[in-house]
CSV table of C-alpha atoms in Angstrom, one decimal:
chain,number,residue,atom,x,y,z
E,1,ILE,CA,-19.6,20.6,-7.2
E,2,TRP,CA,-18.7,17.1,-8.4
E,3,ARG,CA,-16.1,16.2,-5.7
E,4,PRO,CA,-16.3,16.0,-1.9
E,5,VAL,CA,-15.7,19.2,-0.1
E,6,PHE,CA,-14.2,19.2,3.4
E,7,ILE,CA,-13.6,21.7,6.2
E,8,ILE,CA,-10.5,20.9,8.2
E,9,ALA,CA,-10.2,22.3,11.7
E,10,LYS,CA,-6.6,22.6,13.0
E,11,PRO,CA,-5.2,23.9,16.2
E,12,VAL,CA,-3.9,27.5,16.5
E,13,HIS,CA,-0.3,26.3,15.9
E,14,ASN,CA,-0.3,23.7,13.2
E,15,ILE,CA,1.5,21.9,10.3
E,16,GLN,CA,0.0,23.5,7.2
E,17,ARG,CA,1.4,21.1,4.7
E,18,VAL,CA,4.4,18.8,4.0
E,19,ALA,CA,6.4,18.1,0.9
E,20,ILE,CA,8.3,14.7,0.8
E,21,ASP,CA,11.2,13.6,-1.4
E,22,ALA,CA,12.2,10.1,-0.5
E,23,LYS,CA,15.0,8.5,-2.7
E,24,ALA,CA,15.7,4.9,-3.5
E,25,ASP,CA,19.0,5.0,-1.5
E,26,GLY,CA,16.9,5.7,1.7
E,27,TRP,CA,17.5,9.4,1.9
E,28,PHE,CA,14.3,11.0,3.3
E,29,ASN,CA,13.9,14.8,2.8
E,30,ALA,CA,10.8,16.7,3.7
E,31,ASP,CA,9.8,20.4,4.1
E,32,VAL,CA,7.4,20.8,6.9
E,33,PHE,CA,5.5,24.1,6.6
E,34,LEU,CA,4.1,25.5,9.8
E,35,ASN,CA,1.6,28.4,10.1
E,36,LYS,CA,3.8,30.0,12.7
E,37,ALA,CA,7.2,29.1,14.2
E,38,MET,CA,7.1,28.8,18.0
E,39,PRO,CA,10.3,28.8,20.1
E,40,GLY,CA,11.0,25.5,21.8
E,41,TYR,CA,8.6,23.6,19.6
E,42,TRP,CA,9.9,20.6,17.6
E,43,ILE,CA,8.8,18.0,15.0
E,44,GLY,CA,8.9,14.3,15.7
E,45,ILE,CA,8.9,11.9,12.8
E,46,ASP,CA,7.7,8.3,12.5
E,47,ILE,CA,7.7,6.2,9.3
E,48,LEU,CA,5.2,3.3,9.2
E,49,ASP,CA,5.2,0.4,6.7
E,50,ALA,CA,2.0,-1.0,5.1
E,51,ASN,CA,1.3,-3.1,8.2
E,52,GLY,CA,1.6,0.0,10.5
E,53,LYS,CA,5.0,-1.1,11.9
E,54,SER,CA,7.4,1.7,12.9
E,55,GLY,CA,10.7,2.1,11.1
E,56,GLY,CA,12.5,2.6,14.4
E,57,LYS,CA,13.8,5.6,16.4
E,58,LEU,CA,14.2,8.7,14.2
E,59,PRO,CA,15.6,12.1,15.0
E,60,ALA,CA,13.6,15.0,16.3
E,61,PHE,CA,13.9,18.4,14.5
E,62,PRO,CA,13.7,21.7,16.3
E,63,VAL,CA,11.4,24.5,15.0
E,64,LYS,CA,13.6,27.4,14.0
E,65,SER,CA,11.4,28.9,11.3
E,66,ASP,CA,8.0,28.3,9.5
E,67,ASN,CA,9.8,25.8,7.3
E,68,VAL,CA,11.4,22.9,9.1
E,69,GLN,CA,13.7,20.9,6.9
E,70,VAL,CA,13.8,17.2,7.7
E,71,LYS,CA,16.7,15.0,6.5
E,72,PHE,CA,17.9,11.6,7.4
E,73,VAL,CA,18.6,8.1,6.0
E,74,PHE,CA,16.0,5.3,6.4
E,75,ASN,CA,17.7,1.9,6.3
E,76,ASN,CA,16.6,-0.7,3.8
E,77,PRO,CA,13.4,0.8,2.4
E,78,LYS,CA,11.2,-1.2,0.2
E,79,LEU,CA,11.1,0.7,-3.1
E,80,TRP,CA,8.1,2.0,-5.0
E,81,ASN,CA,7.5,1.3,-8.7
E,82,ALA,CA,4.5,0.3,-10.8
E,83,GLU,CA,5.2,-3.4,-10.3
E,84,GLN,CA,5.8,-3.2,-6.6
E,85,PRO,CA,3.9,-0.2,-5.2
E,86,ASN,CA,5.4,-0.2,-1.7
E,87,LEU,CA,4.0,2.7,0.3
E,88,TYR,CA,4.9,4.1,3.7
E,89,THR,CA,3.1,6.6,5.9
E,90,THR,CA,5.0,9.4,7.6
E,91,VAL,CA,3.6,10.7,10.8
E,92,PHE,CA,4.7,14.3,11.5
E,93,THR,CA,4.1,15.4,15.1
E,94,LEU,CA,4.4,19.0,16.2
E,95,LYS,CA,5.2,19.1,20.0
E,96,ASP,CA,5.6,22.1,22.4
E,97,GLN,CA,8.4,22.8,24.9
E,98,GLN,CA,7.0,20.3,27.4
E,99,GLY,CA,6.7,17.5,24.7
E,100,LYS,CA,2.9,17.8,24.5
E,101,ILE,CA,1.4,16.9,21.1
E,102,VAL,CA,0.1,20.1,19.4
E,103,HIS,CA,-0.8,18.7,15.9
E,104,VAL,CA,-0.3,15.6,13.8
E,105,GLU,CA,-0.2,15.2,10.0
E,106,ARG,CA,0.1,12.0,8.1
E,107,GLN,CA,1.2,11.5,4.5
E,108,LYS,CA,1.7,8.4,2.3
E,109,PHE,CA,4.8,8.2,0.1
E,110,GLY,CA,7.1,5.8,-1.7
E,111,PHE,CA,10.9,5.6,-1.7
E,112,ARG,CA,11.9,6.0,-5.4
E,113,THR,CA,14.4,7.8,-7.6
E,114,ILE,CA,13.3,9.0,-11.0
E,115,GLU,CA,15.9,10.2,-13.5
E,116,TYR,CA,15.9,11.2,-17.2
E,117,ARG,CA,19.2,10.2,-18.8
E,118,HIS,CA,20.3,11.6,-22.1
E,119,THR,CA,23.8,11.1,-23.5
E,120,TYR,CA,25.4,12.2,-26.7
E,121,ALA,CA,28.3,9.7,-26.6
E,122,GLY,CA,26.0,6.7,-27.2
E,123,ASP,CA,27.8,4.5,-24.7
E,124,LYS,CA,24.9,4.7,-22.2
E,125,GLU,CA,21.2,4.1,-22.4
E,126,ASP,CA,18.9,7.1,-22.7
E,127,GLY,CA,15.4,7.3,-21.2
E,128,VAL,CA,13.6,7.4,-18.0
E,129,PHE,CA,15.0,5.3,-15.1
E,130,ILE,CA,13.2,4.5,-11.9
E,131,ASN,CA,15.3,3.1,-9.1
E,132,GLY,CA,18.1,2.5,-11.6
E,133,GLN,CA,15.9,0.5,-14.0
E,134,LYS,CA,14.9,1.8,-17.5
E,135,VAL,CA,11.1,2.1,-17.8
E,136,ILE,CA,9.1,2.0,-21.0
E,137,PHE,CA,5.8,3.8,-20.5
E,138,LYS,CA,2.7,2.1,-21.9
E,139,GLY,CA,-0.4,4.0,-21.1
E,140,VAL,CA,-3.6,5.8,-22.0
E,141,ASN,CA,-5.2,9.2,-21.6
E,142,ARG,CA,-8.0,9.4,-19.0
E,143,HIS,CA,-10.9,11.7,-18.4
E,144,SER,CA,-12.9,11.7,-15.2
E,145,PHE,CA,-16.3,10.8,-16.6
E,146,ARG,CA,-19.1,8.2,-16.4
E,147,PRO,CA,-22.4,8.2,-18.5
E,148,GLU,CA,-24.4,7.7,-15.3
E,149,THR,CA,-22.8,10.4,-13.1
E,150,GLY,CA,-20.9,12.7,-15.4
E,151,ARG,CA,-17.8,14.1,-13.8
E,152,THR,CA,-18.8,12.8,-10.3
E,153,LEU,CA,-16.8,9.7,-9.6
E,154,SER,CA,-16.7,7.6,-6.4
E,155,LYS,CA,-13.6,6.2,-4.9
E,156,ALA,CA,-14.7,2.7,-6.2
E,157,LYS,CA,-14.9,4.1,-9.8
E,158,ASN,CA,-11.5,5.6,-9.5
E,159,ILE,CA,-10.0,2.3,-8.3
E,160,GLU,CA,-11.9,0.5,-11.1
E,161,ASP,CA,-10.2,2.8,-13.7
E,162,VAL,CA,-6.8,2.1,-12.4
E,163,LEU,CA,-7.4,-1.7,-12.3
E,164,LEU,CA,-8.8,-1.5,-15.9
E,165,ILE,CA,-5.7,0.3,-17.1
E,166,LYS,CA,-3.4,-2.2,-15.3
E,167,SER,CA,-5.4,-5.2,-16.7
E,168,MET,CA,-4.5,-4.0,-20.2
E,169,ASN,CA,-0.8,-4.4,-19.3
E,170,MET,CA,-0.3,-0.7,-19.1
E,171,ASN,CA,1.8,1.0,-16.5
E,172,ALA,CA,1.0,4.7,-17.0
E,173,VAL,CA,-1.8,7.2,-17.3
E,174,ARG,CA,-1.9,10.7,-18.8
E,175,LEU,CA,-4.3,13.1,-17.0
E,176,SER,CA,-6.4,15.8,-18.5
E,177,HIS,CA,-6.1,19.5,-18.3
E,178,TYR,CA,-8.2,19.8,-15.1
E,179,PRO,CA,-6.8,18.8,-11.7
E,180,ALA,CA,-6.9,15.1,-10.9
E,181,ASP,CA,-9.2,13.7,-8.2
E,182,PRO,CA,-7.0,13.0,-5.2
E,183,GLU,CA,-8.7,9.7,-4.8
E,184,PHE,CA,-7.6,8.7,-8.3
E,185,LEU,CA,-4.0,9.7,-7.5
E,186,ASP,CA,-4.2,7.7,-4.3
E,187,ALA,CA,-5.4,4.6,-6.3
E,188,CYS,CA,-2.4,5.1,-8.7
E,189,ASP,CA,0.0,5.2,-5.8
E,190,SER,CA,-1.4,2.2,-4.0
E,191,LEU,CA,-2.0,0.0,-7.0
E,192,GLY,CA,1.1,1.0,-9.0
E,193,LEU,CA,0.5,3.3,-12.0
E,194,TYR,CA,2.8,6.1,-13.2
E,195,VAL,CA,1.0,9.4,-13.7
E,196,GLU,CA,2.1,11.8,-16.4
């Protein structure tokens, strides 16, 4: 074992996981997967900026199945890209019929739209566009390894790698064939590095 191992205790009725898609125009879409749908339960949403300030009153979503689809527009989001890695935290709150909190899940994300444009007419630019701006990727391959610790890396070493890559005026990193350390991905999100 070369990464931390956790046991997570959740209540009987819980949010198993969430999948967020937040676009540059402010559209926020999320699939909230529950372990079991309960009649009368609902999902409350709050979006917090980097300072912990709430984005205002957002709609509540009734639980009709094990997959609750959340959709709304968030006004004037700060966009995420490698140069300005603006992150938000979404707080998903599962509540029962009386409004009592049953379970809370938090997830960080950034508002961004990524497109690949390819035209045959030649009158438009081709390439990868993030938030409407063409991006040229400059990066390196990375393996999770240190001579002193092997494949066991600390959070500090993961951050050190991201800062090293950025100090070389690069904006992207290509990962290896094995799953990336979540702490490395968090560092890429918070410090601004595209992951391929």
